[in-house]
Every structure is written in C-alpha cells, then in structure tokens.
Short mmCIF file of C-alpha atoms in Angstrom, two decimals:
data_model
loop_
_atom_site.label_atom_id
_atom_site.label_comp_id
_atom_site.label_asym_id
_atom_site.label_seq_id
_atom_site.Cartn_x
_atom_site.Cartn_y
_atom_site.Cartn_z
CA UNK A 25 0.00 0.00 0.00
CA UNK A 26 2.86 2.39 0.78
CA UNK A 27 4.42 1.67 -2.61
CA UNK A 28 1.12 2.31 -4.38
CA UNK A 29 0.65 5.57 -2.47
CA UNK A 30 4.15 6.77 -3.36
CA UNK A 31 3.58 5.86 -7.00
CA UNK A 32 0.32 7.81 -6.99
CA UNK A 33 2.01 10.87 -5.52
CA UNK A 34 4.83 10.70 -8.08
CA UNK A 35 2.42 10.37 -11.02
CA UNK A 36 0.37 13.29 -9.73
CA UNK A 37 3.47 15.47 -9.31
CA UNK A 38 4.68 14.52 -12.80
CA UNK A 39 1.31 15.36 -14.31
CA UNK A 40 1.26 18.70 -12.50
CA UNK A 41 4.81 19.55 -13.64
CA UNK A 42 4.08 18.73 -17.29
CA UNK A 43 0.86 20.70 -17.20
CA UNK A 44 2.53 23.70 -15.53
CA UNK A 45 5.14 23.79 -18.30
CA UNK A 46 2.72 23.25 -21.18
CA UNK A 47 -0.03 25.65 -20.11
CA UNK A 48 1.87 28.95 -20.65
CA UNK A 49 3.27 27.65 -23.94
CA UNK A 50 -0.20 26.84 -25.25
CA UNK A 51 -1.30 30.46 -24.93
CA UNK A 52 1.63 31.80 -26.99
CA UNK A 53 2.02 28.98 -29.50
CA UNK A 54 -0.16 30.60 -32.23
CA UNK A 55 1.85 33.83 -32.05
CA UNK A 56 5.18 31.98 -32.28
CA UNK A 57 3.86 30.01 -35.26
CA UNK A 58 2.76 33.12 -37.15
CA UNK A 59 6.02 34.95 -36.40
CA UNK A 60 8.02 31.95 -37.60
CA UNK A 61 6.07 31.86 -40.86
CA UNK A 62 6.60 35.59 -41.43
CA UNK A 63 10.31 35.32 -40.69
CA UNK A 64 10.63 32.42 -43.12
CA UNK A 65 9.14 34.66 -45.82
CA UNK A 66 11.54 37.55 -45.20
CA UNK A 67 14.73 35.66 -44.46
CA UNK A 68 15.53 34.60 -48.01
CA UNK A 69 15.33 38.16 -49.37
CA UNK A 70 16.79 40.19 -46.53
CA UNK A 71 19.56 37.90 -45.40
CA UNK A 72 21.17 38.27 -42.00
CA UNK A 73 22.32 41.92 -42.18
CA UNK A 74 19.11 43.89 -42.58
CA UNK A 75 19.76 45.68 -39.25
CA UNK A 76 22.71 48.01 -39.85
CA UNK A 77 22.96 49.29 -36.27
CA UNK A 78 22.64 53.01 -37.14
CA UNK A 79 19.00 53.21 -36.07
CA UNK A 80 16.72 51.43 -33.67
CA UNK A 81 13.69 49.26 -34.43
CA UNK A 82 14.40 48.95 -38.16
CA UNK A 83 12.28 46.30 -39.88
CA UNK A 84 13.40 44.17 -42.85
CA UNK A 85 12.90 45.98 -46.20
CA UNK A 86 10.38 43.38 -47.37
CA UNK A 87 8.19 44.05 -44.33
CA UNK A 88 8.48 47.85 -44.71
CA UNK A 89 7.52 47.54 -48.39
CA UNK A 90 4.59 45.23 -47.60
CA UNK A 91 3.10 46.46 -44.35
CA UNK A 92 -0.10 44.56 -45.10
CA UNK A 93 1.80 41.57 -43.68
CA UNK A 94 1.00 43.05 -40.27
CA UNK A 95 -2.67 42.46 -41.05
CA UNK A 96 -1.89 38.87 -41.97
CA UNK A 97 0.01 38.51 -38.70
CA UNK A 98 -2.89 39.85 -36.65
CA UNK A 99 -5.55 37.85 -38.50
CA UNK A 100 -3.47 34.68 -38.47
CA UNK A 101 -2.91 34.95 -34.74
CA UNK A 102 -6.62 35.55 -34.08
CA UNK A 103 -7.71 32.55 -36.17
CA UNK A 104 -5.10 30.20 -34.71
CA UNK A 105 -5.87 31.35 -31.17
CA UNK A 106 -9.58 30.74 -31.72
CA UNK A 107 -9.03 27.31 -33.24
CA UNK A 108 -6.74 26.42 -30.35
CA UNK A 109 -9.36 27.56 -27.83
CA UNK A 110 -12.00 25.36 -29.46
CA UNK A 111 -9.95 22.29 -30.41
CA UNK A 112 -7.79 21.78 -27.31
CA UNK A 113 -10.80 21.06 -25.05
CA UNK A 114 -12.05 18.44 -27.52
CA UNK A 115 -8.64 16.74 -27.59
CA UNK A 116 -8.31 16.88 -23.81
CA UNK A 117 -11.83 15.61 -23.12
CA UNK A 118 -11.44 12.76 -25.61
CA UNK A 119 -7.90 11.61 -24.83
CA UNK A 120 -7.54 12.16 -21.08
CA UNK A 121 -9.03 9.56 -18.72
CA UNK A 122 -12.77 9.85 -18.21
CA UNK A 123 -14.05 11.52 -15.03
CA UNK A 124 -16.72 9.33 -13.45
CA UNK A 125 -19.38 10.03 -10.86
CA UNK A 126 -18.29 9.04 -7.36
CA UNK A 127 -14.86 10.64 -7.67
CA UNK A 128 -13.52 11.70 -4.26
CA UNK A 129 -9.78 12.44 -4.28
CA UNK A 130 -7.34 15.05 -2.91
CA UNK A 131 -6.84 18.13 -5.08
CA UNK A 132 -3.26 17.11 -5.86
CA UNK A 133 -4.42 13.78 -7.27
CA UNK A 134 -3.94 13.49 -11.03
CA UNK A 135 -7.61 12.59 -11.53
CA UNK A 136 -8.62 15.83 -9.81
CA UNK A 137 -6.26 17.71 -12.11
CA UNK A 138 -7.76 16.00 -15.16
CA UNK A 139 -11.25 16.98 -14.01
CA UNK A 140 -10.06 20.55 -13.43
CA UNK A 141 -8.56 20.80 -16.93
CA UNK A 142 -11.71 19.46 -18.58
CA UNK A 143 -13.98 21.73 -16.54
CA UNK A 144 -11.90 24.85 -17.17
CA UNK A 145 -11.25 24.31 -20.88
CA UNK A 146 -14.77 23.19 -21.74
CA UNK A 147 -16.24 26.18 -19.92
CA UNK A 148 -13.85 28.62 -21.63
CA UNK A 149 -14.70 27.22 -25.06
CA UNK A 150 -18.42 27.36 -24.32
CA UNK A 151 -18.02 30.99 -23.24
CA UNK A 152 -16.30 31.78 -26.55
CA UNK A 153 -19.09 30.16 -28.58
CA UNK A 154 -21.66 32.13 -26.55
CA UNK A 155 -25.04 32.02 -28.35
CA UNK A 156 -23.82 30.01 -31.35
CA UNK A 157 -26.27 27.45 -32.68
CA UNK A 158 -23.42 24.90 -32.81
CA UNK A 159 -23.10 24.98 -29.01
CA UNK A 160 -25.04 21.71 -28.54
CA UNK A 161 -23.00 19.95 -31.25
CA UNK A 162 -19.82 21.19 -29.60
CA UNK A 163 -20.95 19.73 -26.27
CA UNK A 164 -21.30 16.38 -28.03
CA UNK A 165 -17.73 16.69 -29.34
CA UNK A 166 -16.59 17.23 -25.76
CA UNK A 167 -18.26 13.99 -24.70
CA UNK A 168 -21.50 15.24 -23.15
CA UNK A 169 -24.74 13.50 -24.09
CA UNK A 170 -27.16 15.99 -25.66
CA UNK A 171 -30.56 15.10 -27.11
CA UNK A 172 -31.95 16.36 -30.40
CA UNK A 173 -33.63 19.74 -30.55
CA UNK A 174 -31.74 21.17 -27.58
CA UNK A 175 -30.09 24.60 -27.79
CA UNK A 176 -28.09 26.61 -25.31
CA UNK A 177 -25.79 29.52 -24.66
CA UNK A 178 -22.52 29.39 -22.68
CA UNK A 179 -22.50 27.05 -19.68
CA UNK A 180 -20.17 25.81 -16.96
CA UNK A 181 -19.88 22.05 -17.39
CA UNK A 182 -17.88 18.88 -16.87
CA UNK A 183 -18.67 17.04 -20.13
CA UNK A 184 -17.97 13.51 -18.84
CA UNK A 185 -20.77 13.73 -16.26
CA UNK A 186 -23.40 15.70 -18.19
CA UNK A 187 -26.51 14.28 -19.85
CA UNK A 188 -29.09 16.57 -21.50
CA UNK A 189 -32.41 15.37 -22.89
CA UNK A 190 -34.35 16.40 -25.99
CA UNK A 191 -35.86 19.82 -26.74
CA UNK A 192 -34.17 21.66 -23.89
CA UNK A 193 -33.32 25.36 -23.88
CA UNK A 194 -30.65 26.89 -21.63
CA UNK A 195 -29.91 30.60 -21.38
CA UNK A 196 -26.44 31.82 -20.43
CA UNK A 197 -24.39 31.43 -17.27
CA UNK A 198 -25.74 28.16 -15.84
CA UNK A 199 -23.60 25.66 -13.94
CA UNK A 200 -24.39 22.03 -14.78
CA UNK A 201 -22.10 19.87 -12.70
CA UNK A 202 -22.02 18.32 -9.24
CA UNK A 203 -18.30 19.08 -8.72
CA UNK A 204 -17.55 20.09 -5.12
CA UNK A 205 -14.14 21.39 -4.00
CA UNK A 206 -13.88 21.59 -0.22
CA UNK A 207 -11.25 21.00 2.46
CA UNK A 208 -8.56 20.08 -0.05
CA UNK A 209 -10.62 17.45 -1.85
CA UNK A 210 -12.50 17.26 -5.14
CA UNK A 211 -15.74 15.32 -5.25
CA UNK A 212 -18.01 14.52 -8.19
CA UNK A 213 -20.90 12.75 -6.47
CA UNK A 214 -23.40 12.56 -9.36
CA UNK A 215 -23.94 12.54 -13.08
CA UNK A 216 -25.92 15.68 -13.90
CA UNK A 217 -28.99 14.40 -15.74
CA UNK A 218 -31.31 17.02 -17.26
CA UNK A 219 -34.33 15.33 -18.79
CA UNK A 220 -36.42 16.21 -21.84
CA UNK A 221 -38.15 19.55 -22.37
CA UNK A 222 -36.38 21.52 -19.63
CA UNK A 223 -35.76 25.26 -19.54
CA UNK A 224 -32.97 27.01 -17.64
CA UNK A 225 -32.86 30.77 -17.25
CA UNK A 226 -29.64 32.52 -16.24
CA UNK A 227 -27.02 31.70 -13.60
CA UNK A 228 -28.71 28.63 -12.15
CA UNK A 229 -26.83 25.73 -10.55
CA UNK A 230 -28.08 22.23 -11.34
CA UNK A 231 -26.07 19.58 -9.50
CA UNK A 232 -27.79 16.18 -9.75
CA UNK A 233 -30.38 17.05 -12.39
CA UNK A 234 -34.04 17.95 -12.98
CA UNK A 235 -37.12 16.07 -14.14
CA UNK A 236 -38.89 16.38 -17.50
CA UNK A 237 -40.46 19.71 -18.45
CA UNK A 238 -38.91 21.56 -15.52
CA UNK A 239 -38.69 25.35 -15.72
CA UNK A 240 -35.85 26.89 -13.69
CA UNK A 241 -35.84 30.67 -13.39
CA UNK A 242 -32.94 32.90 -12.39
CA UNK A 243 -30.08 32.23 -9.93
CA UNK A 244 -31.79 29.10 -8.63
CA UNK A 245 -29.91 26.35 -6.82
CA UNK A 246 -31.14 22.78 -7.33
CA UNK A 247 -28.73 20.52 -5.38
CA UNK A 248 -30.72 17.25 -5.70
CA UNK A 249 -33.02 15.70 -8.26
CA UNK A 250 -36.61 16.93 -7.63
CA UNK A 251 -39.32 14.31 -7.29
CA UNK A 252 -41.30 15.80 -10.17
CA UNK A 253 -41.19 18.61 -12.72
CA UNK A 254 -42.67 22.08 -12.47
CA UNK A 255 -41.36 25.63 -12.18
CA UNK A 256 -38.56 26.48 -9.74
CA UNK A 257 -37.13 29.80 -8.60
CA UNK A 258 -35.06 31.08 -5.71
CA UNK A 259 -32.46 29.89 -3.26
CA UNK A 260 -33.48 27.48 -1.88
CA UNK A 261 -35.63 26.58 -4.89
CA UNK A 262 -39.38 26.97 -4.48
CA UNK A 263 -42.17 25.97 -6.84
CA UNK A 264 -44.46 28.47 -8.53
CA UNK A 265 -47.16 28.40 -11.18
CA UNK A 266 -46.83 29.88 -14.65
CA UNK A 267 -49.11 29.98 -17.71
CA UNK A 268 -48.60 27.45 -20.52
CA UNK A 269 -46.29 28.40 -23.37
CA UNK A 270 -47.68 29.76 -26.62
CA UNK A 271 -47.36 27.43 -29.60
CA UNK A 272 -45.44 28.16 -32.77
CA UNK A 273 -42.98 30.69 -31.38
CA UNK A 274 -39.94 28.57 -32.39
CA UNK A 275 -41.15 27.97 -35.94
CA UNK A 276 -39.21 29.87 -38.59
CA UNK A 277 -38.91 29.89 -42.36
CA UNK A 278 -35.96 28.24 -44.09
CA UNK A 279 -34.24 31.61 -44.84
CA UNK A 280 -34.71 32.66 -41.21
CA UNK A 281 -33.12 29.46 -39.92
CA UNK A 282 -30.24 29.65 -42.40
CA UNK A 283 -29.49 33.23 -41.38
CA UNK A 284 -29.79 32.34 -37.69
CA UNK A 285 -27.21 29.56 -37.98
CA UNK A 286 -24.86 31.60 -40.19
CA UNK A 287 -25.06 34.69 -37.99
CA UNK A 288 -24.58 32.93 -34.64
CA UNK A 289 -22.07 30.24 -35.70
CA UNK A 290 -19.97 32.02 -38.36
CA UNK A 291 -20.26 35.77 -37.90
CA UNK A 292 -20.35 35.77 -34.10
CA UNK A 293 -17.74 33.06 -33.61
CA UNK A 294 -15.19 34.09 -36.26
CA UNK A 295 -15.91 37.43 -37.93
CA UNK A 296 -15.82 39.74 -34.89
CA UNK A 297 -12.55 38.23 -33.65
CA UNK A 298 -10.99 38.66 -37.10
CA UNK A 299 -12.29 42.23 -37.38
CA UNK A 300 -10.86 43.08 -33.98
CA UNK A 301 -7.49 41.68 -35.02
CA UNK A 302 -7.60 43.79 -38.20
CA UNK A 303 -7.84 46.96 -36.12
CA UNK A 304 -4.79 45.78 -34.19
CA UNK A 305 -2.96 45.28 -37.48
CA UNK A 306 -4.00 48.75 -38.65
CA UNK A 307 -2.51 50.24 -35.49
CA UNK A 308 0.78 48.47 -36.22
CA UNK A 309 0.77 49.74 -39.82
CA UNK A 310 0.03 53.34 -38.83
CA UNK A 311 2.79 53.23 -36.23
CA UNK A 312 5.31 51.95 -38.79
CA UNK A 313 4.27 54.55 -41.37
CA UNK A 314 4.61 57.44 -38.93
CA UNK A 315 7.79 56.10 -37.31
CA UNK A 316 9.54 53.74 -39.76
CA UNK A 317 12.54 53.79 -37.44
CA UNK A 318 13.48 55.27 -34.08
CA UNK A 319 16.29 57.81 -33.99
CA UNK A 320 19.04 57.34 -31.47
CA UNK A 321 18.32 60.66 -29.72
CA UNK A 322 14.53 60.95 -29.75
CA UNK A 323 13.49 57.32 -29.51
CA UNK A 324 11.84 57.63 -26.03
CA UNK A 325 9.48 60.35 -27.29
CA UNK A 326 8.84 58.45 -30.52
CA UNK A 327 8.01 55.36 -28.51
CA UNK A 328 5.51 57.32 -26.39
CA UNK A 329 3.98 58.79 -29.55
CA UNK A 330 3.56 55.34 -31.07
CA UNK A 331 1.89 54.08 -27.89
CA UNK A 332 -0.45 57.09 -28.16
CA UNK A 333 -1.31 56.01 -31.71
CA UNK A 334 -2.28 52.57 -30.44
CA UNK A 335 -4.38 54.11 -27.65
CA UNK A 336 -6.13 56.53 -30.00
CA UNK A 337 -6.98 53.80 -32.50
CA UNK A 338 -8.23 51.60 -29.67
CA UNK A 339 -10.64 54.32 -28.53
CA UNK A 340 -11.68 55.02 -32.13
CA UNK A 341 -12.34 51.32 -32.73
CA UNK A 342 -14.53 51.12 -29.63
CA UNK A 343 -16.51 54.20 -30.70
CA UNK A 344 -17.04 52.83 -34.21
CA UNK A 345 -18.01 49.22 -33.50
CA UNK A 346 -19.39 48.61 -29.96
CA UNK A 347 -20.92 52.10 -29.81
CA UNK A 348 -21.76 53.34 -33.30
CA UNK A 349 -22.53 50.13 -35.18
CA UNK A 350 -24.06 48.35 -32.18
CA UNK A 351 -26.38 51.25 -31.36
CA UNK A 352 -27.47 51.24 -35.00
CA UNK A 353 -28.65 47.61 -34.98
CA UNK A 354 -29.64 47.34 -31.30
CA UNK A 355 -31.58 50.18 -29.65
CA UNK A 356 -34.80 50.94 -27.78
CA UNK A 357 -36.74 51.32 -31.04
CA UNK A 358 -36.65 47.54 -31.52
CA UNK A 359 -39.82 45.49 -30.91
CA UNK A 360 -40.28 44.66 -27.24
CA UNK A 361 -41.17 41.06 -28.10
CA UNK A 362 -39.60 38.85 -30.78
CA UNK A 363 -39.78 35.10 -31.66
CA UNK A 364 -36.69 32.91 -31.64
CA UNK A 365 -35.79 33.04 -35.35
CA UNK A 366 -36.42 36.76 -35.71
CA UNK A 367 -33.58 38.99 -36.93
CA UNK A 368 -34.14 40.94 -33.71
CA UNK A 369 -32.67 37.95 -31.87
CA UNK A 370 -29.66 37.61 -34.16
CA UNK A 371 -28.91 41.34 -33.88
CA UNK A 372 -29.08 41.04 -30.12
CA UNK A 373 -26.66 38.10 -30.27
CA UNK A 374 -24.38 40.11 -32.58
CA UNK A 375 -24.13 43.03 -30.19
CA UNK A 376 -23.58 40.81 -27.16
CA UNK A 377 -20.64 39.19 -28.93
CA UNK A 378 -19.29 42.50 -30.27
CA UNK A 379 -19.16 44.05 -26.82
CA UNK A 380 -17.49 40.96 -25.42
CA UNK A 381 -14.77 41.07 -28.11
CA UNK A 382 -14.33 44.85 -28.35
CA UNK A 383 -13.89 45.62 -24.67
CA UNK A 384 -13.79 49.14 -23.28
CA UNK A 385 -10.40 50.78 -23.91
CA UNK A 386 -10.54 52.46 -20.50
CA UNK A 387 -11.60 50.99 -17.16
CA UNK A 388 -14.08 53.61 -15.98
CA UNK A 389 -15.99 51.57 -13.38
CA UNK A 390 -16.01 53.33 -10.03
CA UNK A 391 -15.19 56.68 -11.62
CA UNK A 392 -17.03 59.82 -12.70
CA UNK A 393 -16.78 58.69 -16.34
CA UNK A 394 -18.69 55.45 -15.84
CA UNK A 395 -22.07 57.10 -16.35
CA UNK A 396 -20.81 58.69 -19.57
CA UNK A 397 -19.68 55.32 -20.92
CA UNK A 398 -23.06 53.81 -20.06
CA UNK A 399 -24.85 56.63 -21.86
CA UNK A 400 -22.75 55.98 -24.97
CA UNK A 401 -24.11 52.42 -25.21
CA UNK A 402 -27.71 53.50 -24.65
CA UNK A 403 -28.40 53.48 -20.91
CA UNK A 404 -30.45 56.37 -19.49
CA UNK A 405 -28.41 57.31 -16.41
CA UNK A 406 -29.26 59.99 -13.86
CA UNK A 407 -26.91 62.12 -11.81
CA UNK A 408 -24.29 60.84 -9.36
CA UNK A 409 -24.43 57.19 -10.44
CA UNK A 410 -21.79 54.94 -8.88
CA UNK A 411 -20.75 51.33 -9.37
CA UNK A 412 -17.42 49.47 -9.25
CA UNK A 413 -18.67 46.96 -11.85
CA UNK A 414 -17.90 46.76 -15.56
CA UNK A 415 -21.24 45.21 -16.60
CA UNK A 416 -23.95 46.77 -14.48
CA UNK A 417 -26.65 46.88 -17.14
CA UNK A 418 -27.75 43.88 -19.16
CA UNK A 419 -29.59 45.15 -22.28
CA UNK A 420 -28.29 48.75 -22.14
CA UNK A 421 -30.81 50.37 -24.55
CA UNK A 422 -33.64 49.55 -22.17
CA UNK A 423 -31.87 50.57 -18.96
CA UNK A 424 -33.38 53.43 -16.95
CA UNK A 425 -31.50 54.58 -13.85
CA UNK A 426 -32.54 57.53 -11.69
CA UNK A 427 -30.39 59.92 -9.68
CA UNK A 428 -28.06 58.77 -6.88
CA UNK A 429 -28.23 55.08 -7.82
CA UNK A 430 -25.52 52.82 -6.36
CA UNK A 431 -24.81 49.28 -7.59
CA UNK A 432 -22.35 47.34 -5.43
CA UNK A 433 -19.88 44.66 -6.53
CA UNK A 434 -21.40 42.02 -8.87
CA UNK A 435 -24.81 43.70 -8.72
CA UNK A 436 -26.77 43.89 -11.99
CA UNK A 437 -29.92 45.22 -13.59
CA UNK A 438 -31.54 42.87 -16.12
CA UNK A 439 -34.04 44.08 -18.70
CA UNK A 440 -35.11 40.95 -20.62
CA UNK A 441 -36.65 37.52 -20.31
CA UNK A 442 -36.17 34.77 -22.89
CA UNK A 443 -38.65 32.00 -22.20
CA UNK A 444 -41.03 29.97 -24.36
CA UNK A 445 -38.81 30.89 -27.35
CA UNK A 446 -39.80 34.55 -27.12
CA UNK A 447 -37.46 37.41 -26.17
CA UNK A 448 -39.15 40.19 -24.20
CA UNK A 449 -37.63 43.48 -23.07
CA UNK A 450 -38.56 46.21 -20.60
CA UNK A 451 -37.79 49.00 -20.20
CA UNK A 452 -37.87 48.89 -16.41
CA UNK A 453 -36.85 51.82 -14.26
CA UNK A 454 -34.70 51.94 -11.12
CA UNK A 455 -35.77 54.99 -9.13
CA UNK A 456 -33.80 57.71 -7.40
CA UNK A 457 -31.60 56.91 -4.41
CA UNK A 458 -31.77 53.16 -5.04
CA UNK A 459 -29.11 50.85 -3.66
CA UNK A 460 -28.42 47.43 -5.19
CA UNK A 461 -26.22 45.37 -2.90
CA UNK A 462 -23.41 42.91 -3.59
CA UNK A 463 -24.39 40.22 -6.14
CA UNK A 464 -28.01 41.43 -6.05
CA UNK A 465 -30.08 41.62 -9.21
CA UNK A 466 -33.06 43.69 -10.27
CA UNK A 467 -34.55 41.34 -12.86
CA UNK A 468 -37.31 42.72 -15.11
CA UNK A 469 -38.70 44.72 -12.20
CA UNK A 470 -39.63 48.31 -11.40
CA UNK A 471 -38.00 50.03 -8.43
CA UNK A 472 -39.52 53.12 -6.85
CA UNK A 473 -37.39 55.77 -5.16
CA UNK A 474 -35.45 54.83 -2.00
CA UNK A 475 -35.31 51.08 -2.62
CA UNK A 476 -32.51 49.02 -1.07
CA UNK A 477 -31.96 45.49 -2.37
CA UNK A 478 -29.66 43.59 -0.02
CA UNK A 479 -26.75 41.44 -1.12
CA UNK A 480 -27.51 38.25 -3.02
CA UNK A 481 -31.17 39.16 -3.48
CA UNK A 482 -33.07 38.65 -6.76
CA UNK A 483 -36.42 40.15 -7.72
CA UNK A 484 -39.38 38.43 -9.36
CA UNK A 485 -40.04 39.18 -13.00
CA UNK A 486 -42.63 41.95 -13.11
CA UNK A 487 -42.27 42.76 -9.42
CA UNK A 488 -42.79 46.38 -8.35
CA UNK A 489 -40.62 47.40 -5.40
CA UNK A 490 -41.93 50.27 -3.32
CA UNK A 491 -39.66 52.33 -1.07
CA UNK A 492 -38.03 50.13 1.55
CA UNK A 493 -35.51 47.35 2.11
CA UNK A 494 -35.77 43.99 0.33
CA UNK A 495 -33.94 40.72 0.81
CA UNK A 496 -33.98 37.16 -0.48
CA UNK A 497 -34.51 35.26 -3.70
CA UNK A 498 -37.22 36.10 -4.52
CA UNK A 499 -36.83 39.48 -2.85
CA UNK A 500 -39.34 40.33 -0.14
CA UNK A 501 -39.71 43.35 2.18
CA UNK A 502 -37.93 43.04 5.50
CA UNK A 503 -39.34 44.17 8.83
CA UNK A 504 -39.62 47.89 9.42
CA UNK A 505 -37.28 47.67 12.40
CA UNK A 506 -34.59 46.01 10.26
CA UNK A 507 -31.14 47.32 11.09
CA UNK A 508 -29.73 48.18 7.68
CA UNK A 509 -26.21 48.65 8.99
CA UNK A 510 -26.15 45.12 10.36
CA UNK A 511 -27.90 43.45 7.46
CA UNK A 512 -26.28 45.07 4.47
#
C-alpha cells in the first residue's frame, strides 16, 4: 500500500509539472507560429544583415515595403488562437481519462487535475461560442450526451458527467455539474442528468439534475433531483405556477433558420474576432508609417507617440463598432417582443458578442466617467451614479437609472426575459436613491425611489418594489425595524 501511495504521488506530481510547463506555452504557440512563418518569408530576401545598427527598431525591407503583412500577422494569430481555444478542449476531453461520478480524491491527485482541466477548458470554449447554434453539437464533441432539438448559450460544465435530454433550452451562465471542491478534496458525487423539455434561465446551478419539463428561473440552486417537474425559482428553490407556453414561437422559415445559424455560428464566432485583429494590425501599420525607425536621440518620445497612436486607434475602434454600429442595430426602437428566429434575436446576439470582443479601452468603473460610458451604449443614467462593476446593465438600450443610484460589486440590472422561445424586453426603471447590494439583481422589475436590495437578493419578474428594504430570492420586504447597517 505504501508503494502504491508513493507511485500515486509521483504520477500526480509529474502530471502537474508537465501541465505547468505546457499551459503557458499553449497560450503563446499561435503567435510563435505566425512569427516563424513571417520570418521564413523575409529571411531569403533580406539575409542576415538587414539591421545596420545606425538606427533602432528597423524592420526588414520586405516588411516595410509590404506592411499589409501586419494584417496577416494579426488575423493569423486571431484565427489560430480561436481554433486552439475550441480544439484543445475536444482533444483533452477525448484523450484524457474519463471523469466518473463518485470521484472523491485530494486536489493534488492526477484525476482531480484532469477533471479541473476538462472543466476549465470546456467552460472557456463554451463561453467563446456564446449564443452560437453549434453549441449543442460542440458539447457532443466534448463527450456530453445531448438530445436532439436542444439549444443553449454558454454554460459551466464537466462534459464527462453531463446528460441533456431532448428539446431543452438553456440561457447563459448556468452551472451544470455536481463538482464540489472543499477542504482540499475534489468530489463529483453525481452525473448531472437534465431530462427532456427543460428550460434554464440565467445563472442557475443544477447539480444532480431535474425532471422532465422543468422550468428553472434565475439564480436558482437545485442541489438534488426533484421528485417531479414544475417551475422552480429562488435559493433554496421553491415551486411556482406559470401559464402554458404559446405554440409556434420557435417555428421559422428556411431563410430565417439559415441566417440564424450563419449569424450565430460564423459571424459571431469568427468574424468579430478577425475584425478586432484587423484593427490591431491597422494600429501596427500606422505606427510603422509614422515612425519607420526610431532615432538614437529621440526614440523615447517616438516610442511614447507610437503608444499614443495605439491608444487613440483603440478608442476610435470602440466608438465605431461597440458604440456606433451596435447602437445602430440594437436600440430601444426595436420590438419589445420577438420570436426565436427573428432577426431581432440575431442582432441582439451580434451586439452581445461585439461588446465581449471589443472591450472598453478604459476601465471607468467606479469613476465619474462610468455614467458617460453607459450613456454611450444607450443606458439612461441619472446624476451621481456609482458602481465598481464593468457590466452593471444587461440590455443597455432599455436601462433606466434615476439619480443617486448605487450598484455594489457584482450587482446587476436585467431588462429581458427569454422563455417559451420569445425574447421580451422592458424598459424597467430603477428609481432615485436606489441601492443594489453585492451580487443582487433587479430582474425585469420596477423600483420606486429609496429602494434598497440587499446582497444576493433577486427580484421576481414583473415585481414592483416600493420604497423600503428587500432581501432574499425572490426578494421580499424586511421588517420595518430592520437594522440596515447590520444586514447590508
């Protein structure tokens, strides 16, 4: 037994060492590959003496004469990085040993490390695919069992222990695994089995599974398999009644379906990443045209000026694409209700992906400029708004915030519901002097003036909050003698 234990420790340490060495290399491998290809193109013409030593930062003549190669470099790196992000999880999930339910090992154990790699890589790839219609097919490539007719956005998952039935629909941000990490051990007690016809809203956690035709709302925790189906919401989950779904909302014409698949799986997955890389290449080209070489005396100032060029083009890119173009195709003049295969949905998906790829050039959260940045993307923001978060408002065009609104860390305001294959928007207003606590969410609800939503609380869809203090999921008024200083 001692020999077996020592062998296990040695194998685990070896696996950890190999993984620690390979992980940083995997993130830079596409860039090294593209640079090597470019150097192989220029080496035969320029020889070994293209740098004469009289100036700094001189490029080979072939590169200076063909600056468009910078675009090829940027695009090539973006494509290779994306392919790596999508293919490595498939290879890892297929070739590494399978993670089985009942696993209970120390964190240093090689099986725990295998589970960690699969969980992290599969989740990262799912996040990159976002709302792509190929998400379910990709889950199958990873090894998960997914029934026909199911569609989903990005999820947190361990593919080896996930089984999804037919005709399910999952919105973004759900966790579908029973993995538990506690006291230095990793446990996978169950296979997560989601049966036919289930719906998951946003940011729910399903550990063991749910029965057929179960509707799970928002930020709901379901640790064990319920005895029957129904509608669940809250933490802990409670049942509630809801009207039956309308028929025919997921039926689209052939052109609508073709455009839906092309837009979500080609444009959103590949085009926006490539476009973003092109702007990076343009910045490199402009910098080389303005400063083809650095002089020996003024090179520090020239370097600062070239950095300023990159910064200016970054801001310009953000104003053109995530602000200008996105506001053109996604604004509060859109229909407040749209079926699944509508172009309203694909435009919404487009903008969500654009703003994830083209991030803000400046971190303004927690500053005076944050309200200005929110106004640029369509949010109606009152005076003296404050939040330390980057993504306070989901669905910015329909956001309405009054004066003196404060949103604490991880707090959010949500303006849409996407159930029964129909997307519905607000707008819903958050009144003056409102306070949204840590990790709290105002979800499709109206808030009057002087509302305080305590940390971790979530409102009902359609709920109207009068002045006062609210807590829980779903949020409910607290007693009038509640000590806010002690409870917040």
